[in-house]
Tab-separated table of C-alpha atoms in Angstrom:
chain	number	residue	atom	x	y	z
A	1	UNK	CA	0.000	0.000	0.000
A	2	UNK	CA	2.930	2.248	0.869
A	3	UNK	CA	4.586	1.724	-2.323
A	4	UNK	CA	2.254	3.548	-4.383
A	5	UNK	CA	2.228	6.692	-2.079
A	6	UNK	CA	6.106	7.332	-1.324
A	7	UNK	CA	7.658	9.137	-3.908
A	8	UNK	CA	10.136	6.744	-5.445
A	9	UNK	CA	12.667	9.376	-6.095
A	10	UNK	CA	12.178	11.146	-2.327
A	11	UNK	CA	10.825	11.037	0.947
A	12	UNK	CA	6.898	12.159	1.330
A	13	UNK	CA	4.764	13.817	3.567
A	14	UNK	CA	4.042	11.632	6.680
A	15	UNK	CA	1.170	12.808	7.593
A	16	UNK	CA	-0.315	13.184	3.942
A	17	UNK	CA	0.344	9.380	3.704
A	18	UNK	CA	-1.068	7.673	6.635
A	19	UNK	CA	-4.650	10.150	6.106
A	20	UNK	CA	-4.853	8.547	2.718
A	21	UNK	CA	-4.040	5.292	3.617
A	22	UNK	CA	-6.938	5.466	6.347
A	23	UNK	CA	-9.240	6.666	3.361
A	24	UNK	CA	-8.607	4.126	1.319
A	25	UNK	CA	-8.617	1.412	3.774
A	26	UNK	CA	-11.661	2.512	6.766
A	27	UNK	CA	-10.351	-0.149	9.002
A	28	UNK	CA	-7.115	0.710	9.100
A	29	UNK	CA	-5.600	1.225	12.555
A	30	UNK	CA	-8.654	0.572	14.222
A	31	UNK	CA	-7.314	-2.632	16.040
A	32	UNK	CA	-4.484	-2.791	18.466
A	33	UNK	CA	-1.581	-3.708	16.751
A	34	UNK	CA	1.790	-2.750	16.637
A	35	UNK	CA	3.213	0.633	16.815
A	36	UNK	CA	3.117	3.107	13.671
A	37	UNK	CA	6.379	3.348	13.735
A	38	UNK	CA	7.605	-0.185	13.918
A	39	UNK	CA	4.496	-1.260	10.859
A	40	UNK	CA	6.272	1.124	8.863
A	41	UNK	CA	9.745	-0.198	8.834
A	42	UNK	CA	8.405	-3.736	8.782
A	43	UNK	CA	7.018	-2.484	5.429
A	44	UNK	CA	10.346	-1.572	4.123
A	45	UNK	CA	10.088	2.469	4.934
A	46	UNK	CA	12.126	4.687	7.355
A	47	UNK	CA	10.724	8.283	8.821
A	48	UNK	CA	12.854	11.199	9.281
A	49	UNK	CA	10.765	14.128	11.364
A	50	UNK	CA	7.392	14.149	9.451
A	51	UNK	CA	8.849	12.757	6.475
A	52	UNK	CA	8.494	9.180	5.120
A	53	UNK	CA	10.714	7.405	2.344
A	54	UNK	CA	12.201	4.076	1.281
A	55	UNK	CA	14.796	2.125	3.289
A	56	UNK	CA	18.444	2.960	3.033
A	57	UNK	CA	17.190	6.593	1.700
A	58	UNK	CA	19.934	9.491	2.353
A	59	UNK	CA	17.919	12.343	4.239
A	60	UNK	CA	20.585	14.515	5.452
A	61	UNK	CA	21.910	14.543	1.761
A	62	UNK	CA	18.528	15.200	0.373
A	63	UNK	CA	18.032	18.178	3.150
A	64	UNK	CA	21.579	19.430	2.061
A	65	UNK	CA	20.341	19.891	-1.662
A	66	UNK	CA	17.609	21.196	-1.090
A	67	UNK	CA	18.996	24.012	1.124
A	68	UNK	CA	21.258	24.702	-1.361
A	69	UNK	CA	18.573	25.079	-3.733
A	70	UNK	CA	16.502	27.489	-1.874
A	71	UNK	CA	19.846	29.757	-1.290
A	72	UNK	CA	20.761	29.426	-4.972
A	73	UNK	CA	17.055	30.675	-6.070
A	74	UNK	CA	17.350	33.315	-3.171
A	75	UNK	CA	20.850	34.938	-4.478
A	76	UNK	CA	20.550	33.932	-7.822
A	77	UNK	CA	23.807	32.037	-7.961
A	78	UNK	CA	25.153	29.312	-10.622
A	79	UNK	CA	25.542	25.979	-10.096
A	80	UNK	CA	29.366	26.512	-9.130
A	81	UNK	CA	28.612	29.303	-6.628
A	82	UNK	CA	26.221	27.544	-4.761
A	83	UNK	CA	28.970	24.811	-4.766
A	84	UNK	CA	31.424	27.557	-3.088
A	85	UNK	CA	28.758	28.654	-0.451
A	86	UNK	CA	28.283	25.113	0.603
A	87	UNK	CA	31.600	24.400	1.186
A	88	UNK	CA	31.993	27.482	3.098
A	89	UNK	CA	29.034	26.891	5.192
A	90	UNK	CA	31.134	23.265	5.866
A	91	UNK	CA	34.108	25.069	6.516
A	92	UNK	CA	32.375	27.225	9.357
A	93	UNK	CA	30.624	24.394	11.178
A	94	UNK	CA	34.094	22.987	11.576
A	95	UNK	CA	35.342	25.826	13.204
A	96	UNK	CA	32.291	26.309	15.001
A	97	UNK	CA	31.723	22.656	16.599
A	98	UNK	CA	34.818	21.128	16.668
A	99	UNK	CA	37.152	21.094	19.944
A	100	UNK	CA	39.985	22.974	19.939
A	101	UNK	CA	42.296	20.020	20.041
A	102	UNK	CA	40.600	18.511	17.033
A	103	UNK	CA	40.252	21.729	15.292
A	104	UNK	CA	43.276	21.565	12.926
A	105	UNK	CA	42.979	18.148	11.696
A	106	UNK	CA	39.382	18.969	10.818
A	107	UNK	CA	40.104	22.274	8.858
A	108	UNK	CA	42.541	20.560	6.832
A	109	UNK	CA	40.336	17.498	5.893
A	110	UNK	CA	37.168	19.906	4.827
A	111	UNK	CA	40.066	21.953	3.023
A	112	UNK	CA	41.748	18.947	1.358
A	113	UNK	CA	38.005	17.857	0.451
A	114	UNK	CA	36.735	21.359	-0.759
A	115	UNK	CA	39.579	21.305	-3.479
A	116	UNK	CA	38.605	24.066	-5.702
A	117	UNK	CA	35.337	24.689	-4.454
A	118	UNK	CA	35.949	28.213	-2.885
A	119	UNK	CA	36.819	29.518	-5.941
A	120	UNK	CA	33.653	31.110	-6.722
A	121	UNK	CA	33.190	33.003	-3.370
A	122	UNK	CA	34.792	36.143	-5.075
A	123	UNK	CA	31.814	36.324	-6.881
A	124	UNK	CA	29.580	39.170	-5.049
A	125	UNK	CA	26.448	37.058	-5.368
A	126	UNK	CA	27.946	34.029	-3.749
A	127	UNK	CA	29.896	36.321	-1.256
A	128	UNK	CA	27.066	37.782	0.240
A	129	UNK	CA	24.967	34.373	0.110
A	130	UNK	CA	28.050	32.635	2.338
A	131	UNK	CA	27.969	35.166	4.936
A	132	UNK	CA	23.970	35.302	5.139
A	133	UNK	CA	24.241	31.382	5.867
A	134	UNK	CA	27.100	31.904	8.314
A	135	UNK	CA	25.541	34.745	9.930
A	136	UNK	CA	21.486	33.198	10.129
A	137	UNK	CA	21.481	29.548	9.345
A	138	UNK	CA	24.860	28.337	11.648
A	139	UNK	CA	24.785	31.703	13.759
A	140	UNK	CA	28.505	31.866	13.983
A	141	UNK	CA	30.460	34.871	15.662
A	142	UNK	CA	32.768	37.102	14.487
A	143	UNK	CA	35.983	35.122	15.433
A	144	UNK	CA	34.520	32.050	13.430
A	145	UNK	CA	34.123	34.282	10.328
A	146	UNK	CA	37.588	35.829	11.216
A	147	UNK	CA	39.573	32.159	11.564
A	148	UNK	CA	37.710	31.253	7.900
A	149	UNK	CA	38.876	34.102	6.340
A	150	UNK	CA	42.344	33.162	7.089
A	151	UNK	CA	41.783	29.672	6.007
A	152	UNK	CA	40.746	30.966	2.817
A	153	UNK	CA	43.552	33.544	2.630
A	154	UNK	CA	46.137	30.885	3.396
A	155	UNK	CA	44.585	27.798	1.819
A	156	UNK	CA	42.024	28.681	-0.236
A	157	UNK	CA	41.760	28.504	-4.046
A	158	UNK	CA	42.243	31.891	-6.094
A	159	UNK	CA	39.520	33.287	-7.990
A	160	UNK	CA	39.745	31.673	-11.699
A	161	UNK	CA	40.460	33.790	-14.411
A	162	UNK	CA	38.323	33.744	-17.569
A	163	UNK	CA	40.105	33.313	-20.867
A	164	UNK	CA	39.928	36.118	-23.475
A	165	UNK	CA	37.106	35.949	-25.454
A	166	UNK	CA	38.718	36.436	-28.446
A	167	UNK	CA	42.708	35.586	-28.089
A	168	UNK	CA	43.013	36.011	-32.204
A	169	UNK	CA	41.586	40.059	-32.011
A	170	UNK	CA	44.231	40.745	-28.773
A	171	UNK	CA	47.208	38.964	-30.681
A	172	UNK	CA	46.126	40.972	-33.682
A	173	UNK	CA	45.980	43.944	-31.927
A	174	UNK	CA	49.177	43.973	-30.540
A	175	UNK	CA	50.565	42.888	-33.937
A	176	UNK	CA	48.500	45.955	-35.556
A	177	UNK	CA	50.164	48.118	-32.548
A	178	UNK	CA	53.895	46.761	-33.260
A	179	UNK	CA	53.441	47.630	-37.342
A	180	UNK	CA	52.101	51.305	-36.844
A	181	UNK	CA	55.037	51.732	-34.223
A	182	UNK	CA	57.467	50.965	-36.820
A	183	UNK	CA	55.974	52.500	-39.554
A	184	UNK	CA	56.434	55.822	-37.220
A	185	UNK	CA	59.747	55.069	-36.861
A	186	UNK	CA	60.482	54.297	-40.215
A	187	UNK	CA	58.720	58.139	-41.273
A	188	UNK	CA	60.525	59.405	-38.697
A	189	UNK	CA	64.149	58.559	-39.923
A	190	UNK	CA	63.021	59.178	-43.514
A	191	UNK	CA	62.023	62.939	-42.949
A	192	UNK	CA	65.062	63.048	-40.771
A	193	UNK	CA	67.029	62.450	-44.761
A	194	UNK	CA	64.787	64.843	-46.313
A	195	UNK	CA	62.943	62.281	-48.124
A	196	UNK	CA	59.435	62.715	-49.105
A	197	UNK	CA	56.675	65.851	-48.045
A	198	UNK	CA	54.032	66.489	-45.393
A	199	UNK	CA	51.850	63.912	-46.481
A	200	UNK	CA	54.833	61.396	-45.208
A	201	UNK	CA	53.565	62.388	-41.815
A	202	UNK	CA	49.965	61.817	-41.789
A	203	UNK	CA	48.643	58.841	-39.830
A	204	UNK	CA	48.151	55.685	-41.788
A	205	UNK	CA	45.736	53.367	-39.599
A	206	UNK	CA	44.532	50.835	-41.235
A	207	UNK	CA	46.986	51.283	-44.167
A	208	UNK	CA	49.404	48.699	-45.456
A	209	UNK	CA	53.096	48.865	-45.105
A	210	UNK	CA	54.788	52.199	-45.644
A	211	UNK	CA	56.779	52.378	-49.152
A	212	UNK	CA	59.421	54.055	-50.461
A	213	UNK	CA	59.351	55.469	-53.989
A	214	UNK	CA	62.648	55.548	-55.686
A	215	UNK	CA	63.643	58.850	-57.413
């Protein structure tokens, strides 16, 4: 009966479930019998809060992405700096819960497994969505925020720079830059012999290669 009212993909509402179980079935639960609880994982199904889904179902993952979702759609970040604010939101619960003994070792393994994740916290967006999470969701204080900045400063990843969007147009303009520089010199020396008039001196952008005619 469960199995075609949990979501097969996700947990379901609890509460939702068990009213329309008792709909369809009027004698439902009215007989002593075993606890709710226990006929539900008897049935194959484990309850998390008010929440209901298969055995073996991950429910602190599934309330992970779906945080993340609702703080992407709040800040409007991409899929990469929603990755950075969870990582930093990792980052301070470390600092924030772990002993000071164990501290260290802790920091380093949520570094060493963040790789390149903080990347994207230079992003405004993503900055301001990290420090809204630190600040409301984990509630940490000021020397929390203060040891993760210098966890980032000393072990975090540098922002990644975007390629040019057209490397052929910069190479060309420096190439276009180089020829007009020697053309200028090449004027330059030629007036300096006397050879050719005013018009030697006019600009030439966009011209081809200055030439000489013999007299």
């Amino acid at each position: 009966m469960l199995a075609g009212l949990v979501p097969p993909e996700g947990p379901g509402p609890l509460d939702g479930i068990v009213w329309q179980l008792m709909a369809d079935d009027p004698t439902l639960l009215t007989a002593p019998t075993l606890p709710l609880g226990d006929l539900i994982t008897a049935a194959g199904y484990v309850c998390d809060g008010d929440v209901i889904a298969a055995a073996g179902f991950d429910f602190a993952a599934h309330r992970g992405k779906s945080h993340a979702a609702k703080v992407a759609a709040a800040h409007h970040l991409t899929d990469q700096e929603t990755d950075s604010v969870m990582a930093f939101t990792a980052l301070i619960g470390v600092l924030e819960h772990t002993p000071d003994d164990e501290r260290e070792r802790a920091v380093d393994a949520v570094v060493a497994t963040a790789g390149d994740r903080f990347a994207h916290l230079a992003s405004p967006n993503a900055a301001r969505a990290a420090f809204g999470e630190a600040y409301a969701t984990l509630d940490a204080g000021t020397d929390t925020l203060h040891r993760a900045a210098a966890v980032l400063r000393d072990r975090g990843t540098p922002r990644p720079r975007s390629p040019p969007d057209r490397p052929d147009r910069a190479l060309a303009g420096g190439q276009g830059r180089r020829t007009r520089r020697s053309d200028h010199r090449r004027r330059a020396a030629l007036r300096a012999r006397g050879v050719g008039g005013p018009e030697l001196g006019r600009g030439t952008r966009g011209a081809g290669p200055l030439r000489v005619r013999s007299r």
